[in-house]
Short mmCIF file of C-alpha atoms in Angstrom, two decimals:
data_model
loop_
_atom_site.label_atom_id
_atom_site.label_comp_id
_atom_site.label_asym_id
_atom_site.label_seq_id
_atom_site.Cartn_x
_atom_site.Cartn_y
_atom_site.Cartn_z
CA UNK A 138 114.16 45.56 58.46
CA UNK A 139 114.82 47.97 61.40
CA UNK A 140 116.23 46.18 64.49
CA UNK A 141 118.10 47.19 67.92
CA UNK A 142 120.82 45.74 69.46
CA UNK A 143 121.63 46.24 73.00
CA UNK A 144 124.17 44.29 75.31
CA UNK A 145 123.19 41.19 77.16
CA UNK A 146 122.69 41.31 80.83
CA UNK A 147 122.59 40.95 83.65
CA UNK A 148 124.76 44.08 84.54
CA UNK A 149 125.73 43.97 88.32
CA UNK A 150 127.64 46.88 89.72
CA UNK A 151 128.01 48.41 93.20
CA UNK A 152 126.63 51.58 94.19
CA UNK A 153 128.32 54.87 92.81
CA UNK A 154 129.94 52.73 90.02
CA UNK A 155 129.93 54.05 86.35
CA UNK A 156 127.33 52.50 84.21
CA UNK A 157 127.42 52.16 80.26
CA UNK A 158 124.76 49.74 78.58
CA UNK A 159 125.57 49.70 74.87
CA UNK A 160 122.83 50.19 72.19
CA UNK A 161 123.22 50.08 68.44
CA UNK A 162 120.45 50.24 65.78
CA UNK A 163 119.65 49.49 62.32
CA UNK A 164 117.05 51.60 60.48
CA UNK A 165 116.12 53.48 57.28
CA UNK A 166 115.94 57.13 57.38
CA UNK A 167 116.49 59.14 60.78
CA UNK A 168 114.88 57.21 63.56
CA UNK A 169 113.97 58.43 66.84
CA UNK A 170 115.76 56.67 69.76
CA UNK A 171 114.66 55.95 73.05
CA UNK A 172 115.57 54.47 76.34
CA UNK A 173 112.78 52.98 78.61
CA UNK A 174 113.14 51.61 81.90
CA UNK A 175 110.96 48.89 83.59
CA UNK A 176 111.21 48.70 87.34
CA UNK A 177 109.97 45.54 89.07
CA UNK A 178 106.43 44.99 89.19
CA UNK A 179 105.75 47.95 86.78
CA UNK A 180 105.34 48.97 83.02
CA UNK A 181 107.92 50.48 81.00
CA UNK A 182 108.74 54.27 81.52
CA UNK A 183 110.23 56.58 78.99
CA UNK A 184 113.75 57.46 80.59
CA UNK A 185 115.10 59.72 77.77
CA UNK A 186 114.84 60.27 73.92
CA UNK A 187 116.74 61.82 71.05
CA UNK A 188 115.12 62.59 67.69
CA UNK A 189 118.21 63.56 65.70
CA UNK A 190 121.87 63.04 65.23
CA UNK A 191 124.10 64.39 67.90
CA UNK A 192 121.02 65.05 70.35
CA UNK A 193 121.94 64.20 73.93
CA UNK A 194 118.93 62.96 75.72
CA UNK A 195 119.08 63.00 79.75
CA UNK A 196 116.97 62.23 82.85
CA UNK A 197 117.76 61.35 86.30
CA UNK A 198 121.51 61.39 85.71
CA UNK A 199 121.07 59.10 82.80
CA UNK A 200 122.26 60.32 79.35
CA UNK A 201 122.78 59.17 75.95
CA UNK A 202 123.92 60.55 72.68
CA UNK A 203 122.53 59.98 69.32
CA UNK A 204 125.53 58.92 67.36
CA UNK A 205 124.60 58.45 63.52
CA UNK A 206 127.99 57.85 62.32
CA UNK A 207 128.29 54.74 64.76
CA UNK A 208 124.50 53.99 64.71
CA UNK A 209 124.66 53.90 68.37
CA UNK A 210 122.84 55.39 71.40
CA UNK A 211 124.69 53.89 74.44
CA UNK A 212 122.99 54.81 77.74
CA UNK A 213 125.47 56.15 80.59
CA UNK A 214 125.14 57.45 84.40
CA UNK A 215 128.31 58.49 86.29
CA UNK A 216 127.33 57.15 89.62
CA UNK A 217 124.45 54.25 89.91
CA UNK A 218 122.19 53.85 93.22
CA UNK A 219 120.40 50.85 94.28
CA UNK A 220 117.03 52.37 93.14
CA UNK A 221 118.50 52.16 89.37
CA UNK A 222 118.05 48.45 89.56
CA UNK A 223 115.82 47.66 86.83
CA UNK A 224 115.42 46.39 83.08
CA UNK A 225 116.38 48.98 80.54
CA UNK A 226 115.22 48.63 77.03
CA UNK A 227 116.58 50.86 74.06
CA UNK A 228 114.19 51.17 71.55
CA UNK A 229 113.76 53.12 67.85
CA UNK A 230 110.66 54.62 66.08
CA UNK A 231 110.89 55.62 62.49
CA UNK A 232 107.93 57.89 62.62
CA UNK A 233 105.86 59.32 65.35
CA UNK A 234 102.65 57.55 66.17
CA UNK A 235 104.22 54.16 65.02
CA UNK A 236 104.96 51.28 67.10
CA UNK A 237 108.63 50.88 68.67
CA UNK A 238 111.01 48.29 67.89
CA UNK A 239 112.90 47.06 71.15
CA UNK A 240 116.11 45.68 72.16
CA UNK A 241 115.88 42.67 74.41
CA UNK A 242 116.31 44.50 77.27
CA UNK A 243 119.32 44.47 79.88
CA UNK A 244 118.70 43.88 83.59
CA UNK A 245 120.67 46.04 85.87
CA UNK A 246 121.30 45.01 89.38
CA UNK A 247 122.75 47.60 92.07
CA UNK A 248 124.21 46.74 95.30
CA UNK A 249 125.06 48.79 98.24
CA UNK B 148 103.15 61.51 82.68
CA UNK B 149 100.07 59.84 81.39
CA UNK B 150 98.66 56.54 82.84
CA UNK B 151 97.89 53.39 80.97
CA UNK B 152 96.25 50.60 83.02
CA UNK B 153 95.77 46.94 82.24
CA UNK B 154 93.29 44.39 83.65
CA UNK B 155 93.89 41.84 84.83
CA UNK B 156 97.67 41.93 85.79
CA UNK B 157 97.79 38.27 85.98
CA UNK B 158 95.43 35.45 84.83
CA UNK B 159 95.90 31.63 84.80
CA UNK B 160 93.26 29.92 82.67
CA UNK B 161 92.71 26.25 81.16
CA UNK B 162 93.61 25.48 77.83
CA UNK B 163 90.66 25.91 75.37
CA UNK B 164 89.14 28.97 77.15
CA UNK B 165 89.46 32.60 76.22
CA UNK B 166 91.03 35.44 78.20
CA UNK B 167 90.06 39.15 77.72
CA UNK B 168 92.73 41.68 78.63
CA UNK B 169 92.06 45.41 78.88
CA UNK B 170 94.05 48.29 78.02
CA UNK B 171 92.86 51.69 79.22
CA UNK B 172 94.39 55.38 78.83
CA UNK B 173 93.07 57.10 82.25
CA UNK B 174 94.00 60.49 81.57
CA UNK B 175 94.17 61.21 77.63
CA UNK B 176 92.55 59.87 74.82
CA UNK B 177 94.55 57.51 72.41
CA UNK B 178 93.51 57.26 68.81
CA UNK B 179 96.21 54.50 68.49
CA UNK B 180 97.23 51.70 70.87
CA UNK B 181 99.72 48.92 70.31
CA UNK B 182 99.76 45.50 71.80
CA UNK B 183 103.08 43.57 72.30
CA UNK B 184 104.21 40.41 73.57
CA UNK B 185 107.26 39.78 75.45
CA UNK B 186 108.96 36.28 76.21
CA UNK B 187 111.28 35.60 78.96
CA UNK B 188 114.66 37.36 78.29
CA UNK B 189 113.23 38.72 74.94
CA UNK B 190 112.51 42.07 73.65
CA UNK B 191 109.00 43.31 73.32
CA UNK B 192 107.45 42.01 69.98
CA UNK B 193 104.45 44.15 68.28
CA UNK B 194 101.54 41.94 67.63
CA UNK B 195 99.20 44.66 66.39
CA UNK B 196 98.27 48.35 65.95
CA UNK B 197 94.72 49.14 67.16
CA UNK B 198 93.27 52.29 65.84
CA UNK B 199 89.84 53.59 67.36
CA UNK B 200 86.76 52.60 65.20
CA UNK B 201 88.77 50.52 62.52
CA UNK B 202 90.00 47.00 62.51
CA UNK B 203 93.49 46.44 63.90
CA UNK B 204 96.71 45.79 61.71
CA UNK B 205 98.52 42.70 62.65
CA UNK B 206 101.99 41.96 62.30
CA UNK B 207 103.13 39.09 59.99
CA UNK B 208 102.82 35.83 62.03
CA UNK B 209 99.93 37.08 64.24
CA UNK B 210 96.73 35.17 63.96
CA UNK B 211 94.17 37.75 64.02
CA UNK B 212 91.16 35.12 64.66
CA UNK B 213 93.07 34.04 67.61
CA UNK B 214 94.12 37.35 68.94
CA UNK B 215 90.96 39.32 68.67
CA UNK B 216 91.60 42.98 69.16
CA UNK B 217 88.69 45.90 69.81
CA UNK B 218 89.29 49.42 70.20
CA UNK B 219 85.73 50.57 70.78
CA UNK B 220 86.68 53.94 72.23
CA UNK B 221 89.41 56.39 72.65
CA UNK B 222 90.40 55.20 75.85
CA UNK B 223 89.71 51.43 75.74
CA UNK B 224 91.35 48.57 73.68
CA UNK B 225 90.85 45.03 74.30
CA UNK B 226 92.88 41.83 73.64
CA UNK B 227 91.09 38.61 73.58
CA UNK B 228 93.26 35.56 73.24
CA UNK B 229 90.58 32.81 71.89
CA UNK B 230 90.90 29.24 72.63
CA UNK B 231 94.31 29.72 74.48
CA UNK B 232 96.93 26.99 74.56
CA UNK B 233 99.89 26.72 76.69
CA UNK B 234 102.25 28.33 73.85
CA UNK B 235 100.12 31.46 74.27
CA UNK B 236 101.54 31.94 77.72
CA UNK B 237 103.42 35.02 77.81
CA UNK B 238 103.69 38.74 79.14
CA UNK B 239 101.24 41.05 77.02
CA UNK B 240 101.88 44.75 77.09
CA UNK B 241 99.83 47.51 75.61
CA UNK B 242 100.91 51.03 74.88
CA UNK B 243 98.86 54.14 74.02
CA UNK B 244 99.88 56.81 71.86
CA UNK B 245 99.37 60.40 72.80
CA UNK B 246 100.06 62.77 69.77
CA UNK B 247 99.32 66.29 71.31
CA UNK B 248 100.66 69.05 69.02
CA UNK B 249 104.50 69.06 69.18
CA UNK B 250 104.67 66.38 71.48
CA UNK B 251 104.37 62.67 70.63
CA UNK B 252 104.80 59.82 73.12
CA UNK B 253 103.67 56.28 73.94
CA UNK B 254 102.97 55.54 77.40
CA UNK B 255 102.94 51.77 78.31
CA UNK B 256 100.77 49.75 80.77
CA UNK B 257 102.17 47.51 83.42
CA UNK B 258 101.49 44.30 81.39
CA UNK B 259 99.38 41.16 81.80
CA UNK B 260 100.93 37.72 82.69
CA UNK B 261 99.17 35.22 81.06
CA UNK B 262 99.62 31.43 81.84
CA UNK B 263 97.70 28.61 80.09
CA UNK B 264 97.46 25.32 81.88
#
């Protein structure tokens, strides 16, 4: 079945460091790919998404490119801030309106 | 973005009792809502898909008689954990699907932490 694998955390960085969180997927067809972020005490929020190969999703300085050849959707940010500390989830959906399949989540801690 | 609320945010109950969790879409109508369960340091696992006015569709391994889902209106779905036991302790998260033309997105509630003593 479809699945998402993302790097284990926690990831601990200093402010302004470069961030990469790896995500790979297994799916039939052409899924849509998502990154969600969960700040402490809050619900999941959509961070960015891509719906087809080579699409790049971007938001708040984060970006991820849908790579079909490597079945990957790695999350990157050039300069992290303390406020980026959160849990990040990679997810896929094979069809609009259906449930998402999530990775295990990666905790990011950024210190000043 | 759209807002989904869950109530309660945290509940502690005794073993054998039932607990109801509400999921509401506050500013849009959701024909489909999803219920997920999240164990510590693990991903969200889909429990069931809830469609307004019809029976929920449960994932394999989820007991439908234990986890009762009611989607009575386009803005409200409830999950009732019946005869709860300590192994039911978990973080329960709902999401609501907004399927406006040309745009489809799921919005998540903040989750409910259930602790069964």
